PDB file of C-alpha atoms and ligand atoms in Angstrom:
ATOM      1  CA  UNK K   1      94.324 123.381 110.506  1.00 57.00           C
ATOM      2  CA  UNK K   2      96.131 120.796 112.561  1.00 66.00           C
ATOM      3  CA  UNK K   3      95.198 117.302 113.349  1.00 67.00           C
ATOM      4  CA  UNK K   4      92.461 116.347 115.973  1.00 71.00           C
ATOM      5  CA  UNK K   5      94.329 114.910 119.364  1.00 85.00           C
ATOM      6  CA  UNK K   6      92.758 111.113 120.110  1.00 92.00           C
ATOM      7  CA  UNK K   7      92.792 111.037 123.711  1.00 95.00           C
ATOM      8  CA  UNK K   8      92.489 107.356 124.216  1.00 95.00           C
ATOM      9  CA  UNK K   9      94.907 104.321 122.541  1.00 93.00           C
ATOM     10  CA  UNK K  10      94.983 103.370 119.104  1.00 92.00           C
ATOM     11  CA  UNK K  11      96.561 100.797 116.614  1.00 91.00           C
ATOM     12  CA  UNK K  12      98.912 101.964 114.446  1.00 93.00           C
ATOM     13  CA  UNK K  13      98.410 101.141 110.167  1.00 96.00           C
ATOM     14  CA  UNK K  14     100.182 100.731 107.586  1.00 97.00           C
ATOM     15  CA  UNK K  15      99.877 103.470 104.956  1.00 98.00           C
ATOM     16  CA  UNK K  16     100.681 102.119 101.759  1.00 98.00           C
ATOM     17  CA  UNK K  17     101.135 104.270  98.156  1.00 97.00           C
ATOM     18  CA  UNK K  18     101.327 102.135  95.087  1.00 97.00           C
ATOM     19  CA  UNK K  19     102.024 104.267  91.446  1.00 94.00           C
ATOM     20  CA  UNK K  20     103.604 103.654  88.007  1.00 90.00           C
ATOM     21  CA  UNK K  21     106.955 105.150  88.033  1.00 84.00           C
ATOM     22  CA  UNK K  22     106.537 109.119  88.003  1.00 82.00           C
ATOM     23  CA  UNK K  23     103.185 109.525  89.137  1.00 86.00           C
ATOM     24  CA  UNK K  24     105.043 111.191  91.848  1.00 87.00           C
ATOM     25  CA  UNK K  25     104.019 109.195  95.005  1.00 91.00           C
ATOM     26  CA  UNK K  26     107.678 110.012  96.687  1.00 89.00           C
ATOM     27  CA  UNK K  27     106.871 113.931  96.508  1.00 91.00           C
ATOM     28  CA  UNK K  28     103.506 113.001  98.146  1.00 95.00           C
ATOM     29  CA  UNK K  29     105.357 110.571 100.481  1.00 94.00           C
ATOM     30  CA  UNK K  30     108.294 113.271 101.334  1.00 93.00           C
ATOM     31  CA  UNK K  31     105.516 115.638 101.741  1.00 95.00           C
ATOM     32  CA  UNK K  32     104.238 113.874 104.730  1.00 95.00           C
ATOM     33  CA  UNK K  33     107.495 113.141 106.170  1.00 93.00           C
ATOM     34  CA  UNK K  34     108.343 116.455 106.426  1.00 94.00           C
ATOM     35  CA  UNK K  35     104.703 117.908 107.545  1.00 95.00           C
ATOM     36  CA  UNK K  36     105.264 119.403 110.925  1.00 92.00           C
ATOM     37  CA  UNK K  37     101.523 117.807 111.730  1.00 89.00           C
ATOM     38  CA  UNK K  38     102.778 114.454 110.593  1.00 90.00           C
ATOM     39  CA  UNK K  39     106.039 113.653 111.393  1.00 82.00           C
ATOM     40  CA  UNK K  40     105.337 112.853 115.088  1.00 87.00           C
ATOM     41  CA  UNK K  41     102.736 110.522 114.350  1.00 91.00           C
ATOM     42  CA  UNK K  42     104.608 108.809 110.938  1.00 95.00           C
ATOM     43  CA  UNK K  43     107.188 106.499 109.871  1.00 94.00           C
ATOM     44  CA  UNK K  44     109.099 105.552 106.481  1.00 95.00           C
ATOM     45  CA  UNK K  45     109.567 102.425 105.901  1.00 96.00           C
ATOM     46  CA  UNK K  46     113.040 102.197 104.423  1.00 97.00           C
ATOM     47  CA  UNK K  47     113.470  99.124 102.095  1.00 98.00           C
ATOM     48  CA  UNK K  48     115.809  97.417 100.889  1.00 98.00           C
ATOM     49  CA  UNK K  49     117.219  97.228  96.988  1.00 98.00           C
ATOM     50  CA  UNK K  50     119.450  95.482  94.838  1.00 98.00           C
ATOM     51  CA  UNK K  51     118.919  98.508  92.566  1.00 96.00           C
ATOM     52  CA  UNK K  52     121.793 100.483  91.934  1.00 95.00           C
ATOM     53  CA  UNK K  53     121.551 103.712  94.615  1.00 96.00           C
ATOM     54  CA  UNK K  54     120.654 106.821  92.091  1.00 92.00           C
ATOM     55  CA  UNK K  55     123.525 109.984  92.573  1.00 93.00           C
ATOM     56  CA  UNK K  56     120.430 111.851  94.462  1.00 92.00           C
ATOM     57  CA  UNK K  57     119.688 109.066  97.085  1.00 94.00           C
ATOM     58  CA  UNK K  58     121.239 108.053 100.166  1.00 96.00           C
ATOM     59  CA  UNK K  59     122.031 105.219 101.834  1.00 98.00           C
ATOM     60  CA  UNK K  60     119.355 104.084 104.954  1.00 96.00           C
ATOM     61  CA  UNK K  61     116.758 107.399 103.583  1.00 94.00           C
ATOM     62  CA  UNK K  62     115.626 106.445 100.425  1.00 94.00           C
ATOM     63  CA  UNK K  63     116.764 102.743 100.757  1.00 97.00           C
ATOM     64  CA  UNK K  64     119.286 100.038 101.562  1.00 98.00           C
ATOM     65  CA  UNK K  65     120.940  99.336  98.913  1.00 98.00           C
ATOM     66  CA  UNK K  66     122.371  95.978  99.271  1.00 98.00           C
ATOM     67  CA  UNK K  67     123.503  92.672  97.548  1.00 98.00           C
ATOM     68  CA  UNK K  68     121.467  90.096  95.797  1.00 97.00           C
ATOM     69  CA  UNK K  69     123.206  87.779  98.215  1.00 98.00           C
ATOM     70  CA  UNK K  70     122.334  89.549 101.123  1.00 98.00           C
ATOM     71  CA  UNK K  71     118.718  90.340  99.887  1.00 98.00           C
ATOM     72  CA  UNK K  72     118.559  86.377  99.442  1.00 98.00           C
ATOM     73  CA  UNK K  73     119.765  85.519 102.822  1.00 98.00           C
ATOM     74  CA  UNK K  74     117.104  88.433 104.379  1.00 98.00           C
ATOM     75  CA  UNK K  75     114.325  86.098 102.644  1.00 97.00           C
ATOM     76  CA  UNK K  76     114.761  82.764 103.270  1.00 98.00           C
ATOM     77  CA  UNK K  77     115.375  83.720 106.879  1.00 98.00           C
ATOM     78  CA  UNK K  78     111.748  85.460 106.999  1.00 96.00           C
ATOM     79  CA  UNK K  79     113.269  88.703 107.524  1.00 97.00           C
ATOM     80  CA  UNK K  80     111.334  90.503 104.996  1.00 97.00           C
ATOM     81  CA  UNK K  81     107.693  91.324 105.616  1.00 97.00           C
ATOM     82  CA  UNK K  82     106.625  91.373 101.720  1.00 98.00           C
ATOM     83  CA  UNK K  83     109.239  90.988  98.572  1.00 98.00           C
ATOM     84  CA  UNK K  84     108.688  91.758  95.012  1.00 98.00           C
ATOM     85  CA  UNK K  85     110.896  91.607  91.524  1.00 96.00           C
ATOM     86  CA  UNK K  86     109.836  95.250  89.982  1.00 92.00           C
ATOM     87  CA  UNK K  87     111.741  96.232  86.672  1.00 88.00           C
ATOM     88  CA  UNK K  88     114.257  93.703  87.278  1.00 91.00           C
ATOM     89  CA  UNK K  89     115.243  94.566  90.535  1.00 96.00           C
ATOM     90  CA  UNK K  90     114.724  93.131  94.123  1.00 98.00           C
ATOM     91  CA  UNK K  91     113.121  95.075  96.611  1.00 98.00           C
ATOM     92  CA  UNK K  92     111.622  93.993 100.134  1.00 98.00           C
ATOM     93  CA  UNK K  93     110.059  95.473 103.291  1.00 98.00           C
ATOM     94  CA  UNK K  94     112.586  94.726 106.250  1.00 97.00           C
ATOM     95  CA  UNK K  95     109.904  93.231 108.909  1.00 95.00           C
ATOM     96  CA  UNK K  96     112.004  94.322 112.466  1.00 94.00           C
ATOM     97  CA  UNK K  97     111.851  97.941 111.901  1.00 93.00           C
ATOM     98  CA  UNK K  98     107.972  97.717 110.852  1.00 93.00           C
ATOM     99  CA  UNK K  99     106.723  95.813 113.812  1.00 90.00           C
ATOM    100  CA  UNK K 100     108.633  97.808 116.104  1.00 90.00           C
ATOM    101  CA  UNK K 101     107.308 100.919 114.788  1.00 89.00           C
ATOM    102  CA  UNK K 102     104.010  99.549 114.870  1.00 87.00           C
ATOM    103  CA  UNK K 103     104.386  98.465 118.717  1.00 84.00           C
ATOM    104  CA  UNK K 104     105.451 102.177 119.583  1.00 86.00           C
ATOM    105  CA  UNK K 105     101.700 103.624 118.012  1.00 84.00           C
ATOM    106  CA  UNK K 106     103.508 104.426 115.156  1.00 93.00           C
ATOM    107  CA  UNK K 107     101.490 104.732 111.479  1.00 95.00           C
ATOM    108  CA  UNK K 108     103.815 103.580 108.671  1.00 96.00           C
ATOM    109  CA  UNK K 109     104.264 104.219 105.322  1.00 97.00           C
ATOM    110  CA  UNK K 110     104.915 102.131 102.221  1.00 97.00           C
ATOM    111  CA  UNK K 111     105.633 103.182  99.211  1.00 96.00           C
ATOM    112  CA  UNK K 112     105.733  99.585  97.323  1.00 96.00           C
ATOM    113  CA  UNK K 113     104.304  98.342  94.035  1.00 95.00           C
ATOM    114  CA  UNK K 114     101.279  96.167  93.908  1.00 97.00           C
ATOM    115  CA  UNK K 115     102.827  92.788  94.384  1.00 97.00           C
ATOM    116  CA  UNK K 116     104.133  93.687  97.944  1.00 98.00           C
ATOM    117  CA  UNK K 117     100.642  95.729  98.838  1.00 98.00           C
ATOM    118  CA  UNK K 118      99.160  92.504  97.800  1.00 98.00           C
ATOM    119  CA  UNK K 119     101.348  90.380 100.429  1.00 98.00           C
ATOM    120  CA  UNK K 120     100.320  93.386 102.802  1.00 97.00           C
ATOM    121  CA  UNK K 121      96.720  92.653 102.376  1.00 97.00           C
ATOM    122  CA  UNK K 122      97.138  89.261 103.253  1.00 96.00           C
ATOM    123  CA  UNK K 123      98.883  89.225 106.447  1.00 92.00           C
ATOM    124  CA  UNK K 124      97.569  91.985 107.716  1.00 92.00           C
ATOM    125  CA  UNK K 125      93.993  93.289 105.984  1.00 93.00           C
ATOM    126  CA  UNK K 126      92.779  95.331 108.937  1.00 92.00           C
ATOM    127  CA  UNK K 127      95.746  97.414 109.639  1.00 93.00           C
ATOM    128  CA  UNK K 128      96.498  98.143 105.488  1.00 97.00           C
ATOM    129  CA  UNK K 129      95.380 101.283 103.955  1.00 98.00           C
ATOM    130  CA  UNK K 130      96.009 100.611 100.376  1.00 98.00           C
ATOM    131  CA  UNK K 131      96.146 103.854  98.362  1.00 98.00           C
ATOM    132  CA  UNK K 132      96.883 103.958  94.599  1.00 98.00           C
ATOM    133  CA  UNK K 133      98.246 107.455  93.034  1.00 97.00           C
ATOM    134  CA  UNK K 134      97.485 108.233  89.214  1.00 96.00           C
ATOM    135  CA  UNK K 135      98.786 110.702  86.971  1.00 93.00           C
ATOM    136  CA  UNK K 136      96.310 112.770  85.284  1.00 92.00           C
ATOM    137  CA  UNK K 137      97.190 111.173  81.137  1.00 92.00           C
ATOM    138  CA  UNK K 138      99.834 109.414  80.056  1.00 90.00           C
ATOM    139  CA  UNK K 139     102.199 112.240  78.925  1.00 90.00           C
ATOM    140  CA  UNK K 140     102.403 113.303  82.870  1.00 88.00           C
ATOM    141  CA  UNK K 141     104.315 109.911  83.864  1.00 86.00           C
ATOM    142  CA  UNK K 142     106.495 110.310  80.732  1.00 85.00           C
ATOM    143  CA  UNK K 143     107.488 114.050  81.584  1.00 87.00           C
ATOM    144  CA  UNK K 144     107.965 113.258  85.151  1.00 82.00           C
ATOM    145  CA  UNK K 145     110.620 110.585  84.427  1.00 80.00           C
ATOM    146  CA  UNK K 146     112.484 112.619  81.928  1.00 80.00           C
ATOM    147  CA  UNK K 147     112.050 115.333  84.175  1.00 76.00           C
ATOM    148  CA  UNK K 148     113.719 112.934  87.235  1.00 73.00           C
ATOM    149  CA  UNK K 149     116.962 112.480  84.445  1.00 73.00           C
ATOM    150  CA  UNK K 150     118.708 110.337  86.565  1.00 78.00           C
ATOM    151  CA  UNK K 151     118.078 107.116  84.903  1.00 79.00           C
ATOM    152  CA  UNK K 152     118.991 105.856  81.508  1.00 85.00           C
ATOM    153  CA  UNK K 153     116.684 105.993  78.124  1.00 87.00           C
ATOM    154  CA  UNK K 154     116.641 102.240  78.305  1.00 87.00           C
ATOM    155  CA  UNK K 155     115.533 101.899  82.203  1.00 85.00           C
ATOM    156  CA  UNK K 156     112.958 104.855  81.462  1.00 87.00           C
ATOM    157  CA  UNK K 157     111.432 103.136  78.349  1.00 87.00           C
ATOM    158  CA  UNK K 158     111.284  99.903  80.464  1.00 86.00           C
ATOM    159  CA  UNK K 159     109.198 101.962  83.531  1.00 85.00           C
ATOM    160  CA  UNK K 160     107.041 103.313  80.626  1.00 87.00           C
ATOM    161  CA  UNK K 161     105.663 100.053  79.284  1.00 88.00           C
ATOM    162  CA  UNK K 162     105.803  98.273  82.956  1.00 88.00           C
ATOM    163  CA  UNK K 163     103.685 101.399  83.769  1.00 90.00           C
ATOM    164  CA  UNK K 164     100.692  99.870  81.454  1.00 91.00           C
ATOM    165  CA  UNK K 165     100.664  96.716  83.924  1.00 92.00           C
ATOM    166  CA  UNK K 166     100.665  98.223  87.047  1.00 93.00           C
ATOM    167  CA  UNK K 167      97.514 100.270  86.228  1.00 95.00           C
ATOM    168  CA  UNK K 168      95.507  97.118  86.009  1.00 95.00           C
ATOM    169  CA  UNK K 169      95.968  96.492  90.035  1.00 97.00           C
ATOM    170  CA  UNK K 170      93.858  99.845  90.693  1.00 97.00           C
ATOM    171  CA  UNK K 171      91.333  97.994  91.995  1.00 97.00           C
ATOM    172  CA  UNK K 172      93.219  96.309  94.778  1.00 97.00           C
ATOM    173  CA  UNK K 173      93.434  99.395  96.352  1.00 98.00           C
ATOM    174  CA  UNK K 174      91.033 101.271  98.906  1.00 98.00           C
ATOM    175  CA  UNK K 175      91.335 104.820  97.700  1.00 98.00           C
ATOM    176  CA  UNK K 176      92.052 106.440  94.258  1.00 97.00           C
ATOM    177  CA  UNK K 177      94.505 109.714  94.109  1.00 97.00           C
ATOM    178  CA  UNK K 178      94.757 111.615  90.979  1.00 96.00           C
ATOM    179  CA  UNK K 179      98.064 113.459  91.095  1.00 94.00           C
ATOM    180  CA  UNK K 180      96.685 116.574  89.238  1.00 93.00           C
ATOM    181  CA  UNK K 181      98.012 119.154  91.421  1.00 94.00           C
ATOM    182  CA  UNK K 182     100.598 118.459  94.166  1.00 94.00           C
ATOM    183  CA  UNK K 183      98.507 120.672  96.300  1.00 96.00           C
ATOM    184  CA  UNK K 184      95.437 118.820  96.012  1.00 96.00           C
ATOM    185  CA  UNK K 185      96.449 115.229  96.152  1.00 96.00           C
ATOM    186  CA  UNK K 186      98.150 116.392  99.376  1.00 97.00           C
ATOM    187  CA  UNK K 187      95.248 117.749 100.776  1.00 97.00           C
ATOM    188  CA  UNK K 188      93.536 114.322  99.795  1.00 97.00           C
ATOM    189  CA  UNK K 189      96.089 112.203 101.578  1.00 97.00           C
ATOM    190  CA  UNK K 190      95.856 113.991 104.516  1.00 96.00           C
ATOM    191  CA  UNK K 191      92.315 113.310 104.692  1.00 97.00           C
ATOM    192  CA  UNK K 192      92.745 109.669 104.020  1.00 97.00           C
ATOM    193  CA  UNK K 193      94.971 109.215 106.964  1.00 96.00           C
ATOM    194  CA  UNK K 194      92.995 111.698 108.998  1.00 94.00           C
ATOM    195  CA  UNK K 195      89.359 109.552 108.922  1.00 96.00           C
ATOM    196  CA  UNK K 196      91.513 106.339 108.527  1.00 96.00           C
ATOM    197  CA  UNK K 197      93.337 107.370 112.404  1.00 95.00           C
ATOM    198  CA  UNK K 198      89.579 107.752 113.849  1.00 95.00           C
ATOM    199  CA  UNK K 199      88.377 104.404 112.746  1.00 96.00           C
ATOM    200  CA  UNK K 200      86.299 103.063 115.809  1.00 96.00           C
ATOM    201  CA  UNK K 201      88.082  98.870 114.642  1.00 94.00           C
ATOM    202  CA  UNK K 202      91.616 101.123 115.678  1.00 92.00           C
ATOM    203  CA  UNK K 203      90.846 102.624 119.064  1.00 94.00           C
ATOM    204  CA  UNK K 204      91.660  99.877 121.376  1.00 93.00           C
ATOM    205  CA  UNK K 205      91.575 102.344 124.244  1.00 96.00           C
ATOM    206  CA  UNK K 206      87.899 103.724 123.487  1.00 97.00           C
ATOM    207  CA  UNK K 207      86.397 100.841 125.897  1.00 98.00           C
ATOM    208  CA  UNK K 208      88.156 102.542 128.816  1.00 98.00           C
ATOM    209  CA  UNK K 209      88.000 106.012 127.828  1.00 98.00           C
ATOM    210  CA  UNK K 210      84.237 105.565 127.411  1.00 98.00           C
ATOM    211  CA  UNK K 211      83.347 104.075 130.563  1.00 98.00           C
ATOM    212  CA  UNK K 212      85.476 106.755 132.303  1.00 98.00           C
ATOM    213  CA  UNK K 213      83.211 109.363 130.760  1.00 98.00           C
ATOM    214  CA  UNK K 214      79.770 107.252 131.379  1.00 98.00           C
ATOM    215  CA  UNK K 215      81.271 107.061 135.158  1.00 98.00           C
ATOM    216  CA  UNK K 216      81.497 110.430 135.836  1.00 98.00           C
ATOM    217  CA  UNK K 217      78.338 111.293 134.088  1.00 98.00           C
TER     218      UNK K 217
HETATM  219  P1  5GP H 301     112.304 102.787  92.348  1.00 80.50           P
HETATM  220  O1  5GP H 301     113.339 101.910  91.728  1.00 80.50           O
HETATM  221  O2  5GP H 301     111.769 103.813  91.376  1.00 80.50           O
HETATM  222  O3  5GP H 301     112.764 103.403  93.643  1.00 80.50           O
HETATM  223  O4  5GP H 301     111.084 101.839  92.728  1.00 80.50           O
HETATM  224  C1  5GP H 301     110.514 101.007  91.753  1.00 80.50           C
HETATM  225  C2  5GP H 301     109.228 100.400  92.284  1.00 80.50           C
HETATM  226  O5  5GP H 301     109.520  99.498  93.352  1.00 80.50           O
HETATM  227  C3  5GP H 301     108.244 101.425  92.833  1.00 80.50           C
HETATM  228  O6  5GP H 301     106.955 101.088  92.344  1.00 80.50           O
HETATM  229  C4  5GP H 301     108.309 101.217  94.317  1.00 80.50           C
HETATM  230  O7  5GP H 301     107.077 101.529  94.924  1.00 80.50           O
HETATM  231  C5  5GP H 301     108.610  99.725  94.402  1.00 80.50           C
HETATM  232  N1  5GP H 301     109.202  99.359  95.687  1.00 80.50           N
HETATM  233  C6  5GP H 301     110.102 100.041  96.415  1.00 80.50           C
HETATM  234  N2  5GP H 301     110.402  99.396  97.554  1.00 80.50           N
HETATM  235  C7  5GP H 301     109.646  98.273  97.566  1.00 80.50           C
HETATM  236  C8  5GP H 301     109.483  97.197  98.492  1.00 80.50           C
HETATM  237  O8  5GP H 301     110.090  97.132  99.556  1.00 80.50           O
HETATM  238  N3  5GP H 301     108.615  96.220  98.135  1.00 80.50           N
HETATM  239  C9  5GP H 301     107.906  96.244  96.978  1.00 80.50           C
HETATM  240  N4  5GP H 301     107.051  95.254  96.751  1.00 80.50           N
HETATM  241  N5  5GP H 301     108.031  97.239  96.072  1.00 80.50           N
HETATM  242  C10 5GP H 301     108.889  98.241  96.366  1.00 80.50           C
END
């Protein structure tokens, strides 16, 4: 079933996904990217990293991937809309290509850990939707990162117990995904952004386009 059309103007949001490691919020967030309904409508936001770039990533797609110097000099000169220090790494939300997306009617999406949602939230509460994705037990985060095998024993074992942590910021969130069944916590994104694009606090443009109907009533 596709999308319903809004025929008046609308804000754009910011989409966010927040997950331990291997809860698999990138398949969900690939998903959309490539979901003929979506991708008109959608936006990644790329980061940037001072994580090493894994063999399956590329450079600008997945992220960045850029100096600790450079990262630095991107936030003390306010060019990053939230930062955070996750598993020892840097990572940050470039602010430019966000706004600009934002200004075109453009949704966005995030996929960022708690710390940056949390810097989201407070410079911008009515345009976040904060969703948090969980994997169905434990053993499903541990099997998905072995699964991934692109990053060392030592790095997974270090997701694993940061994993613990993270699920404590649950309720900073607006909606709960289990991750059960790709198919499923698909269909229960799309819904989120589907009621979250006809919020009446969005539709800057309903003013107009409701007077036009009440004047040729
Ligand atoms: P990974 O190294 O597996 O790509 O990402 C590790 C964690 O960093 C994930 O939880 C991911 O959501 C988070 N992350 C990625 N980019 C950003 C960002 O720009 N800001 C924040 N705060 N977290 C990020």
């Amino acid at each position: 079933m596709s999308a319903p059309t809004i025929p008046y103007s609308r804000r754009g949001f910011l989409l966010v996904l927040s997950s331990p490691s291997g809860a698999g919020k990138s398949t969900l967030t690939r998903n959309l990217l490539s979901d003929p309904d979506e991708n008109e409508r959608l936006k990644l936001s790329v980061s940037v990293t001072t994580r090493e770039r894994r063999p399956s990533e590329i450079e600008g797609v997945h992220y960045h991937f850029i100096q600790k110097k450079s990262f630095e000099a991107m936030r003390s000169q306010g060019d990053l809309l939230e930062w955070a220090e996750v598993h020892g790494n840097f990572y940050g939300t470039p602010r430019e290509a966000v706004e600009q997306a934002l200004a075109e009617g453009y949704d966005m999406v995030f996929d960022i850990d708690w710390q940056g949602t949390r810097q989201l939230v407070e410079a911008m509460r009515e345009d976040v939707v904060a969703v948090f994705v969980l994997p169905p037990a434990a053993r499903d985060l541990k099997s998905r990162l072995d699964r991934r095998a692109e990053d060392s024993a030592e790095t997974i074992a270090k997701r694993l117990t940061n994993a613990k942590s993270e699920l404590e910021h649950w309720v900073e969130y607006d909606y709960v995904l289990v991750n059960d069944d790709l198919t499923r916590a698909y269909a229960g994104l799309k819904a989120i952004l589907g009621a979250e694009r006809l919020r009446r606090s969005r539709g800057y443009g309903l003013p107009a386009f409701i007077a036009g109907i009440q004047a040729d009533l």
